[in-house]
Tab-separated table of C-alpha atoms and ligand atoms in Angstrom:
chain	number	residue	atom	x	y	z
A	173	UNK	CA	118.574	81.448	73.181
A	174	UNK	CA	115.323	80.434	74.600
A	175	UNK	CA	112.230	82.041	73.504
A	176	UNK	CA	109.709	82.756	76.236
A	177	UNK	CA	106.632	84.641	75.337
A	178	UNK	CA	104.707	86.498	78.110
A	179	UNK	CA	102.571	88.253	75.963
A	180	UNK	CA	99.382	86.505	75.636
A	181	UNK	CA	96.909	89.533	76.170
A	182	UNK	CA	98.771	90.435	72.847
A	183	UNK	CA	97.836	87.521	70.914
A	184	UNK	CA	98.025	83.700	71.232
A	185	UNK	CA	99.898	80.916	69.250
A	186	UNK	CA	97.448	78.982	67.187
A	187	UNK	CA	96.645	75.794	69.054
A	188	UNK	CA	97.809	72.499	67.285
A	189	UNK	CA	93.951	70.918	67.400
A	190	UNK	CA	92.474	74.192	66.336
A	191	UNK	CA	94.882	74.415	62.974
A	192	UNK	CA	94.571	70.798	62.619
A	193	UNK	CA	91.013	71.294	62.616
A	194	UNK	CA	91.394	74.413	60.160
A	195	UNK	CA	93.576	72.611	57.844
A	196	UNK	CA	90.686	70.846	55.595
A	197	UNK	CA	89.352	74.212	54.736
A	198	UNK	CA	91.877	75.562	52.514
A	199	UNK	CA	92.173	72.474	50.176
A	200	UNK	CA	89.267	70.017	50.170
A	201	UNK	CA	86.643	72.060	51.701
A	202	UNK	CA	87.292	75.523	49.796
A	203	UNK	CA	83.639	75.966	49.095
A	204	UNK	CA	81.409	79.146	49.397
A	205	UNK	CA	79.215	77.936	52.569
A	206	UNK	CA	76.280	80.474	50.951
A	207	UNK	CA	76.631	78.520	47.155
A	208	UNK	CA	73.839	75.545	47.143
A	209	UNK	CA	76.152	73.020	45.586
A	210	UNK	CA	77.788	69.838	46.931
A	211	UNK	CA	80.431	72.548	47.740
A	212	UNK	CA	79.229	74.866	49.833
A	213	UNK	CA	76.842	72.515	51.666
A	214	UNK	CA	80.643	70.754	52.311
A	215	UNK	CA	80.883	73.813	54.409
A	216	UNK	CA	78.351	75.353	55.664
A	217	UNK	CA	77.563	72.595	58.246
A	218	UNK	CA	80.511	73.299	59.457
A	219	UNK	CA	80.196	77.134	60.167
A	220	UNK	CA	76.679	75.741	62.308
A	221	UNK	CA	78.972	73.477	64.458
A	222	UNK	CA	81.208	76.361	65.297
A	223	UNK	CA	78.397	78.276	66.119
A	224	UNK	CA	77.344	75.709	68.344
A	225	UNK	CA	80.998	75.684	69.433
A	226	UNK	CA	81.034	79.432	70.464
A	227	UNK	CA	77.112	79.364	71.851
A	228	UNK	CA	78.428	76.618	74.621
A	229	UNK	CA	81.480	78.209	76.061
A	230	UNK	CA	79.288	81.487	76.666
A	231	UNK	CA	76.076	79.757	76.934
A	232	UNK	CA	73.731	81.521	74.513
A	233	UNK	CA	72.093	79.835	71.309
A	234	UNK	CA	74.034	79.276	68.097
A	235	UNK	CA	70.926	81.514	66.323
A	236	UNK	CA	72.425	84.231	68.699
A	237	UNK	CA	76.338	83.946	67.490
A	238	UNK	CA	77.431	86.330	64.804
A	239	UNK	CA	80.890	85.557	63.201
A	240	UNK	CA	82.698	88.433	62.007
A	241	UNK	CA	86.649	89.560	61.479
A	242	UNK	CA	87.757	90.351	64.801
A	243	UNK	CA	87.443	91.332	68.273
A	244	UNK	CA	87.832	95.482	66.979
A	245	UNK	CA	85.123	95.003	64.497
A	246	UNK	CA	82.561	93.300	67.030
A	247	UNK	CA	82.881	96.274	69.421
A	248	UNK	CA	82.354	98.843	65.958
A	249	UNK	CA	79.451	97.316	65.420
A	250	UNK	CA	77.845	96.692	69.061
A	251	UNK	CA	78.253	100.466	69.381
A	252	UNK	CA	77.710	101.703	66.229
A	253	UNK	CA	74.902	99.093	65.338
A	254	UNK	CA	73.446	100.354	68.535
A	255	UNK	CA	73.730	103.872	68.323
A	256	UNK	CA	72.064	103.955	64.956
A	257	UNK	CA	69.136	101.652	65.855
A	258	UNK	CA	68.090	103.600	68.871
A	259	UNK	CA	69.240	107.195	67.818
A	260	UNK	CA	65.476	108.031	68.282
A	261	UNK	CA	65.420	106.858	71.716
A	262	UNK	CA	68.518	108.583	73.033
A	263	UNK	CA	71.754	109.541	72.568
A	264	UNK	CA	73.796	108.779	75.650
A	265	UNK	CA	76.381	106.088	76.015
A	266	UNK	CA	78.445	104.970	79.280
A	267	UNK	CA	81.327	103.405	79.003
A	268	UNK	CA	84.522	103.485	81.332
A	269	UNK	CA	88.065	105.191	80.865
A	270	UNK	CA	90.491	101.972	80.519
A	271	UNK	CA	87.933	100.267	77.479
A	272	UNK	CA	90.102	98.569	74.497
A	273	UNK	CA	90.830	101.479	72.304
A	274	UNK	CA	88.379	99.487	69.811
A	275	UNK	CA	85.424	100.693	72.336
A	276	UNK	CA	86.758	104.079	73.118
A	277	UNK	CA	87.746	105.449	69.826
A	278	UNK	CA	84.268	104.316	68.564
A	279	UNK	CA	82.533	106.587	71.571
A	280	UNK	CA	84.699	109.125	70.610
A	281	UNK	CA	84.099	109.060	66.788
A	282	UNK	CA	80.095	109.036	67.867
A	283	UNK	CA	80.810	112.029	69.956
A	284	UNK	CA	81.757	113.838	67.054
A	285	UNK	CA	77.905	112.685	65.296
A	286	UNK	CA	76.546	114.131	68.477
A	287	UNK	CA	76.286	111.224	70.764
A	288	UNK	CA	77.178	111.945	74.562
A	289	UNK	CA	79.410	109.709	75.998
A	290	UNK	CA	79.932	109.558	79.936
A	291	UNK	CA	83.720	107.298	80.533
A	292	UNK	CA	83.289	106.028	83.632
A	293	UNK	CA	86.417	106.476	86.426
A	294	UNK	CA	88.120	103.738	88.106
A	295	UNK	CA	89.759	104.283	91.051
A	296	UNK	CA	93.443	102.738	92.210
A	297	UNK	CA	92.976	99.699	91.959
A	298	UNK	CA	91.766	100.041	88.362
A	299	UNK	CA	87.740	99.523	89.409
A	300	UNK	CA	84.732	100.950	88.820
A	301	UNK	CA	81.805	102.307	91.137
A	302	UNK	CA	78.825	100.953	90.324
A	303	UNK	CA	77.108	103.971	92.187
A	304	UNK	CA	78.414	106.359	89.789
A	305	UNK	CA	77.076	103.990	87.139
A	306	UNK	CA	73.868	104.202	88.495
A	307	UNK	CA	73.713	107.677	88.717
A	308	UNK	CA	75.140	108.229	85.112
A	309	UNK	CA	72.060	106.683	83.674
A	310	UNK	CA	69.596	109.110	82.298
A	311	UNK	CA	66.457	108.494	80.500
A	312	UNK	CA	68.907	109.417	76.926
A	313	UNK	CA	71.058	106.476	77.937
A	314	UNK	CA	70.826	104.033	75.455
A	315	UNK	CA	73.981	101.745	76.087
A	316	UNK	CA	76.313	100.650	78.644
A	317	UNK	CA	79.751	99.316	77.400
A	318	UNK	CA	81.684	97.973	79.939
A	319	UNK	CA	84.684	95.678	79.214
A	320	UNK	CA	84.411	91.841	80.970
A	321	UNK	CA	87.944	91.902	82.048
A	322	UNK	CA	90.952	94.650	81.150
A	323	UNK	CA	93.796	93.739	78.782
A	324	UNK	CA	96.509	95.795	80.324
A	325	UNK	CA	95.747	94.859	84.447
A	326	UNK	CA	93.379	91.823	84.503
A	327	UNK	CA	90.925	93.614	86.112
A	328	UNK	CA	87.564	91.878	85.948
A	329	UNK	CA	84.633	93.596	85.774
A	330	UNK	CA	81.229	93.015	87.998
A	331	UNK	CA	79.651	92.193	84.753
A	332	UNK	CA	76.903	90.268	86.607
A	333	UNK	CA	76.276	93.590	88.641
A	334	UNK	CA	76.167	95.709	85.925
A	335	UNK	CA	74.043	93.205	84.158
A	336	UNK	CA	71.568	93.991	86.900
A	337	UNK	CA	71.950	97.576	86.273
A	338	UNK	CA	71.424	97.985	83.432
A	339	UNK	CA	68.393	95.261	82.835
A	340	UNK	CA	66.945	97.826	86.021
A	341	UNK	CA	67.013	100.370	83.929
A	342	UNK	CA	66.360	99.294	80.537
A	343	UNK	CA	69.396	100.025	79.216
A	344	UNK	CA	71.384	97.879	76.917
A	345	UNK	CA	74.209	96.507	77.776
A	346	UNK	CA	77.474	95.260	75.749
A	347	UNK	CA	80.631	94.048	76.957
A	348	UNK	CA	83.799	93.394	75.336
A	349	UNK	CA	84.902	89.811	76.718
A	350	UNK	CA	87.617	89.628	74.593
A	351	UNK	CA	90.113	88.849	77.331
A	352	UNK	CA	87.795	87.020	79.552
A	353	UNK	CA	86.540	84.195	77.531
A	354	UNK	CA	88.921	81.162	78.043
A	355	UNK	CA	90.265	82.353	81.152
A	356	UNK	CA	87.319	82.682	83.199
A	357	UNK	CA	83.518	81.551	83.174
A	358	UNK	CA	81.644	83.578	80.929
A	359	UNK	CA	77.739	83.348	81.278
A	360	UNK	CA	76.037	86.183	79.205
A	361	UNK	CA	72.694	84.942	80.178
A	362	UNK	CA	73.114	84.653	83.664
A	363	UNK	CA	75.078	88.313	83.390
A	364	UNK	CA	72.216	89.694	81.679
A	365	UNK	CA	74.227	90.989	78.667
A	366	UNK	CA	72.544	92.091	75.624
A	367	UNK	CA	76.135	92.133	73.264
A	368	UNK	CA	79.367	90.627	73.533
A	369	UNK	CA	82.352	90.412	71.751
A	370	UNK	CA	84.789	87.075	71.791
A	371	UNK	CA	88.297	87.732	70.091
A	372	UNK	CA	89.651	84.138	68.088
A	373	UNK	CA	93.609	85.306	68.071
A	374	UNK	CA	93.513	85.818	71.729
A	375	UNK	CA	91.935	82.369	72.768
A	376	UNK	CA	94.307	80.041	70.600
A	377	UNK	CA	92.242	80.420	67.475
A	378	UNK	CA	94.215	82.440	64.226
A	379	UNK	CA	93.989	86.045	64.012
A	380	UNK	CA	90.784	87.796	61.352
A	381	UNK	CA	87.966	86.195	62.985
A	382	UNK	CA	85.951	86.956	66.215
A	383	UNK	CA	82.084	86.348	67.247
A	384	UNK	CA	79.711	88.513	68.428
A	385	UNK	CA	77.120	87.392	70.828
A	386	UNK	CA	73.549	89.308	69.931
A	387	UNK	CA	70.404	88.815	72.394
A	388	UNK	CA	67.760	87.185	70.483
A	389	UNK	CA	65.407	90.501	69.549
A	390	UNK	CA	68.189	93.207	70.001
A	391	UNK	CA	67.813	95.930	67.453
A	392	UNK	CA	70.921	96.550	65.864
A	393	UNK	CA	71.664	98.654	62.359
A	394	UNK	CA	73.435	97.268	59.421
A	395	UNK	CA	77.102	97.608	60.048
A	396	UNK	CA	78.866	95.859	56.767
A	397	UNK	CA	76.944	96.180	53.922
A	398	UNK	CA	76.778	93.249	50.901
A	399	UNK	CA	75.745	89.841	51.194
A	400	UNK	CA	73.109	88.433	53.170
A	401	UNK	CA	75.523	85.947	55.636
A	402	UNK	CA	74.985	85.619	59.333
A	403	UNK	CA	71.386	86.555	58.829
A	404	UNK	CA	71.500	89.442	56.898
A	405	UNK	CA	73.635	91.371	59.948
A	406	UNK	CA	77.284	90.901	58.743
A	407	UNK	CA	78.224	90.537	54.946
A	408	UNK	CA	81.089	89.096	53.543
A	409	UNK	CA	82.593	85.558	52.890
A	410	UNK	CA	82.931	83.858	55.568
A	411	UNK	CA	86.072	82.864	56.822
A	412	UNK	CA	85.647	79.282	57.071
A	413	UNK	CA	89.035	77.953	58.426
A	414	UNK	CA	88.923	80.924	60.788
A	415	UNK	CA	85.305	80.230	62.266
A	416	UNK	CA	86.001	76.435	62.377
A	417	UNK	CA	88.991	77.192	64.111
A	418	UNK	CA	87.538	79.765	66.400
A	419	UNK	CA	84.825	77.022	67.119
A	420	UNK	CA	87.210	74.711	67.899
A	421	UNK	CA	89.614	77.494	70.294
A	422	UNK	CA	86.388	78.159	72.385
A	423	UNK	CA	85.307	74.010	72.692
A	424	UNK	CA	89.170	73.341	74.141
A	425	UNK	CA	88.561	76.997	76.450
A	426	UNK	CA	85.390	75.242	78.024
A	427	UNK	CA	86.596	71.678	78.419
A	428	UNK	CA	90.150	72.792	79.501
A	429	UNK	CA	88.770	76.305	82.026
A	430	UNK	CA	89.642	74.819	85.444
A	431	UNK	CA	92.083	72.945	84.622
A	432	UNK	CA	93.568	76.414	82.765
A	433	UNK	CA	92.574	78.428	85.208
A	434	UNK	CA	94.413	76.632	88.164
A	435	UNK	CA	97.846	76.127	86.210
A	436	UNK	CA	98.240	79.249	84.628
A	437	UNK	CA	97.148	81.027	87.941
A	438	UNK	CA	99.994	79.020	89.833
A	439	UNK	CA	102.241	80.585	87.689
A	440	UNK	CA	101.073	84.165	87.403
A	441	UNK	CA	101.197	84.333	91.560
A	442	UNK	CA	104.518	82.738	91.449
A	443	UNK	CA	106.292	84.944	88.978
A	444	UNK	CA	104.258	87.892	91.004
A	445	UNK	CA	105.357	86.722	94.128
A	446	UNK	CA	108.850	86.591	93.265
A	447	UNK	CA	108.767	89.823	91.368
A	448	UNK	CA	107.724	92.048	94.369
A	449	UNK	CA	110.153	89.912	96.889
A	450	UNK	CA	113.097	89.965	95.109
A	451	UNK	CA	112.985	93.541	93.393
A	452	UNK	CA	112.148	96.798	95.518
A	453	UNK	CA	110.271	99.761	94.392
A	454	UNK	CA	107.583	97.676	92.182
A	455	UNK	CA	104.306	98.629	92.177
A	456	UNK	CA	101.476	95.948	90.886
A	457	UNK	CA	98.885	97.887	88.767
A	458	UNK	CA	95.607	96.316	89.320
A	459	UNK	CA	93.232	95.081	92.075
A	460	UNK	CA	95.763	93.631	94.794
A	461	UNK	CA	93.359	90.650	95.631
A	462	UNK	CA	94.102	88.257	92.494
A	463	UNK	CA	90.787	86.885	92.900
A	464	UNK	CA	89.244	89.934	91.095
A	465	UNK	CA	92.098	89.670	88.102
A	466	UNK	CA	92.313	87.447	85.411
A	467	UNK	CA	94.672	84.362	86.296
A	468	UNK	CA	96.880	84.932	83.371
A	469	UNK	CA	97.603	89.104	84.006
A	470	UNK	CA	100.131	90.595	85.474
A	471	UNK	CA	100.953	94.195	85.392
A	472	UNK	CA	104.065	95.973	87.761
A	473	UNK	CA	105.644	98.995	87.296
A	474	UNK	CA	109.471	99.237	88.298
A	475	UNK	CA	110.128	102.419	89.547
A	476	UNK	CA	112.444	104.738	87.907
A	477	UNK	CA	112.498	102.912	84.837
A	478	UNK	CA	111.224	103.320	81.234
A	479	UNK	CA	109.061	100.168	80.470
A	480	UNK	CA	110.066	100.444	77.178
A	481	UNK	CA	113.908	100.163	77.625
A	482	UNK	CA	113.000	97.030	79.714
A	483	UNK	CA	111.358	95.184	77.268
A	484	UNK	CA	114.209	95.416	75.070
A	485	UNK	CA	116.776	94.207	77.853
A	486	UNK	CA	114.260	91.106	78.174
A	487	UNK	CA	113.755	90.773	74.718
A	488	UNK	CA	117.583	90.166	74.476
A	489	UNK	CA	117.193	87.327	77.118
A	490	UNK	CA	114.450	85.909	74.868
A	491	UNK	CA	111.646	87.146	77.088
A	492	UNK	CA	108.779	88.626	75.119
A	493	UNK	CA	106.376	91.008	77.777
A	494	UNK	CA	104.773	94.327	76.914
A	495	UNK	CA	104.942	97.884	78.309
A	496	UNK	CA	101.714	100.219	79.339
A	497	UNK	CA	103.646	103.136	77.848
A	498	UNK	CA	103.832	103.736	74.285
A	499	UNK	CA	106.997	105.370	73.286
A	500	UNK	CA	106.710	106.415	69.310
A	501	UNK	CA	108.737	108.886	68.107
A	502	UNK	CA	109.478	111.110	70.800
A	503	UNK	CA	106.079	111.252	72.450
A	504	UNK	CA	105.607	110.020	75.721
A	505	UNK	CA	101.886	108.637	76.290
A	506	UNK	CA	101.528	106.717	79.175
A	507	UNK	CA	98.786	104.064	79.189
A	508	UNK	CA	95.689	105.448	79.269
A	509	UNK	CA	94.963	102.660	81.599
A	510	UNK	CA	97.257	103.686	83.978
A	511	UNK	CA	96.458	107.106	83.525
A	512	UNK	CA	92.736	106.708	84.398
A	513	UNK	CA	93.984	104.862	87.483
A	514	UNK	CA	96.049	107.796	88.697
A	515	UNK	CA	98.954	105.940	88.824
A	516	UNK	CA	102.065	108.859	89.165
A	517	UNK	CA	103.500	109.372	85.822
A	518	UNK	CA	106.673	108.009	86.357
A	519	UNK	CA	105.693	104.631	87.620
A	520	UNK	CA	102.902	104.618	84.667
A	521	UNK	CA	106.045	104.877	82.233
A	522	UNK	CA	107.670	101.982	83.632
A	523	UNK	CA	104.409	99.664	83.291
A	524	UNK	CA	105.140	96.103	82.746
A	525	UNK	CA	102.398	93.476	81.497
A	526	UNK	CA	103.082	89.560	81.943
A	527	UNK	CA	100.671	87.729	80.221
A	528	UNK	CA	100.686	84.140	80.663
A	529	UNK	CA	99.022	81.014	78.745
A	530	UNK	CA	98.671	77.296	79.677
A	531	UNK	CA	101.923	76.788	77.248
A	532	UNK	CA	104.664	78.118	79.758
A	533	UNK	CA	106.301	76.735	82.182
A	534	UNK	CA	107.301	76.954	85.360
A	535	UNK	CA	111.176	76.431	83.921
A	536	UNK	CA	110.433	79.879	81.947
A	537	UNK	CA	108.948	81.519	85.655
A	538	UNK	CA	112.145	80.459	87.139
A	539	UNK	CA	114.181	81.657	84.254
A	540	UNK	CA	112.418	85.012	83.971
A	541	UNK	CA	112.421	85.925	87.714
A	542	UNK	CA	116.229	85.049	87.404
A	543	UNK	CA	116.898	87.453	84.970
A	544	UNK	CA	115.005	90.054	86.075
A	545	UNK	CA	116.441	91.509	89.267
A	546	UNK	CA	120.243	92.098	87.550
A	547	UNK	CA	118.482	93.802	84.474
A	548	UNK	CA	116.569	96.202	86.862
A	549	UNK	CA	119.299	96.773	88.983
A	550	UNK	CA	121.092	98.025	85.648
A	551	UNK	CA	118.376	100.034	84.369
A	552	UNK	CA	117.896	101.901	87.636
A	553	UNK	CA	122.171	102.586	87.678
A	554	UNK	CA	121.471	104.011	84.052
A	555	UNK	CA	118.516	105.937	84.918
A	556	UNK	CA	118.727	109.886	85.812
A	557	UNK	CA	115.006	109.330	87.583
A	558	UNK	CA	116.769	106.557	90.318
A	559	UNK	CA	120.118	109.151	90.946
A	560	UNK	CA	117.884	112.174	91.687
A	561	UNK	CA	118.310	113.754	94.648
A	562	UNK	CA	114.754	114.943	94.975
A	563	UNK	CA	112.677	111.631	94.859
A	564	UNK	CA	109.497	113.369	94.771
A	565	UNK	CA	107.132	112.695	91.635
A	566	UNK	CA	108.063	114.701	88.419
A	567	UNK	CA	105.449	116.473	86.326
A	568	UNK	CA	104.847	115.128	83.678
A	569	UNK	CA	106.767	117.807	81.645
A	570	UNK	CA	109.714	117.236	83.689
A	571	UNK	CA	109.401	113.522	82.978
A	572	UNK	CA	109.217	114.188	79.408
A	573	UNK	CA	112.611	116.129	79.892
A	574	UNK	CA	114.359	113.694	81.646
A	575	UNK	CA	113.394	110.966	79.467
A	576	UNK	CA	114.146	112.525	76.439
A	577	UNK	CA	117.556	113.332	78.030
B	39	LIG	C1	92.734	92.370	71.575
B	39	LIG	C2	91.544	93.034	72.117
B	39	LIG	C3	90.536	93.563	71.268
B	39	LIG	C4	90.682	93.568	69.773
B	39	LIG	O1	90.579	92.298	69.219
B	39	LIG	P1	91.130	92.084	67.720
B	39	LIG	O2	90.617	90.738	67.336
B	39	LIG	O3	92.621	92.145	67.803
B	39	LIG	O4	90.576	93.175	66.888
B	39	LIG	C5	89.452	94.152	71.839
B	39	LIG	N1	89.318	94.217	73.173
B	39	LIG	C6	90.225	93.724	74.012
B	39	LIG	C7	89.996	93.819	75.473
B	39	LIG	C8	91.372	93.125	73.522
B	39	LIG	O5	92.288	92.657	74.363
């Protein structure tokens, strides 16, 4: 069986130059990059080049790259490191409703120290209103977190807006561009951000390592206490194969971003094209110009159907996509994506994501938008949503009934 994967947003297959590149680290060049023998000084050159490596593709300076263990741990600490450092100054935070669960489970634990968190709305189309953003800001706001581009639709942010925003106010401003670096130009110092947060298992680099980007003069507490790596902000060992390999992920990104950008786009519109010709009732979830969405992302809903039952039909044709729903052990949460979007409960339950990388083909697009129409066809037939007599919109206890039916 053929084995396509459609699930980049999800994570990325290590890229043959980046392991090659990692490769020397485990064996030969083992050393502790902080030790002052021939063996760590082996090393530790190498965890500068990688910081040059990250600096270029989101043009800051290396002295302004932090290296940490992943994407989650760089948003902890933005917000947390943040929170702590100006808990004198204020104790407001706005951030939006469809944030990575690594941004909006950290609001929500602050909210429980006493820290008032607005989530901004989107509306439809999964976007924001920079009005109410405005308007949100009071003189206790001490952070804006808003999210570069979103996993689930490809929604990108105005980040250069909000930049403006928020350097208007005096606010500081962090953004998790975990999805966004790679796929589209990322600038923090023409967006005027203060913090952001690069992922390496989602750009082609392994999994356990991740940068954060820290403004030169941006007061920020202690986060992982130990050591006195990256500065004294972030203790711990470094992760030298991982950093030279993230280093390596982000100089392919910049030298390969057109060139990545056009092909992988081609193929997103295609298989988006033929999904919403060929199959009726689909619904794309996300801003309907693909100009404002990552070229990689897309996210449809097939009415009537579980998303969940249809990954498992595609997984048996090899196809490997993800669902906005997640269905664990008998409860029914929609995404909370889909749910800040208002999108009707049903249709959120039957949310599809395609991610796409620069390793598929337009064979596998063919292939999948092959086998796609007979496997919804057969869901629908199976499903007691598509027979109903009544098409309107169930509640959502009714759509817990039925689907637990
Ligand atoms: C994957 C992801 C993260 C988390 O990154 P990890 O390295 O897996 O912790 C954070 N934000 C967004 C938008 C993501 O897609």
């Amino acid at each position: 069986m053929e084995k396509i994967y459609l699930d980049n947003n999800a994570t990325t297959a290590v890229k043959p130059e980046v392991l090659d590149a990692m490769l020397p680290y485990f064996r030969e060049q083992f050393g502790n990059p902080s030790s002052v023998h021939w063996a760590g000084r082996m090393v530790s050159g190498a965890i500068e080049k990688a910081r040059e490596q990250v600096a270029e593709l989101i043009n800051c300076s290396a002295a302004e790259v932090i290296f940490l263990s992943c994407g989650s741990e760089g948003d902890n600490y933005a917000i947390k490191g943040t929170a702590d450092a100006l808990k004198n100054k204020g104790n407001h935070i706005i951030t939006t409703a469809v944030e990575h669960p690594a941004v909006l489970e950290t609001c929500e634990a602050l909210e429980k120290d006493g820290f008032e968190v607005t989530y901004l709305k989107v509306d439809h189309d999964g976007m924001l209103d920079l009005q109410e953003l405005e308007t949100a800001i009071t003189d206790k706001t001490i952070l804006i977190s808003v999210m570069w581009a979103n996993n689930e639709t490809g929604n990108i942010f105005p980040i250069k807006e909000i930049g403006e925003i928020a350097k208007k106010h005096k606010v500081r401003f962090h953004t998790d561009a975990v999805q966004a670096v790679g796929k589209i130009p990322v600038d923090v110092r023409e967006a005027n951000v203060d913090m952001a947060v690069i992922s390496g298992h989602k750009i082609g680099a392994p999994k356990g390592v991740g940068a954060m980007y820290l403004r030169r003069g941006t007061k920020i507490s202690r986060f992982m206490h130990g050591g006195h790596q990256e500065r004294n902000r972030r203790a711990g060992t470094h992760n030298v194969a991982g950093i030279v390999g993230l280093g390596v992920a982000c100089e392919l990104a910049l030298q390969q971003l057109d060139e990545n950008y056009t092909y992988v786009r081609k193929l997103r519109d295609k298989l988006e094209k033929g999904i919403l010709e060929s199959i009726p009732d689909v619904k794309l979830n996300g801003h309907p110009n693909a100009d404002l969405r990552l070229p990689n992302t897309l996210n449809v809903s097939f009415n009537f159907i579980e998303g969940e039952s249809l990954l498992l039909f595609f997984d048996m044709k090899g196809i490997a996509a993800s669902s906005g729903s997640a269905c664990t052990s008998g409860s029914l949460e929609p995404s909370h994506v889909m749910g800040a979007m208002g999108v009707d409960i049903v249709l959120a339950h039957s949310s599809t994501r395609f991610s796409l990388s620069s390793d598929n083909s337009e064979a596998e697009i063919d292939f999948v938008l092959q086998e796609l129409p007979p496997i919804v066809q057969r869901l629908r037939e199976m499903s007691p949503l598509y027979n109903r007599e009544d098409p309107t919109p169930l509640s959502c206890d009714e759509c817990r009934m039925v689907h637990r039916a």
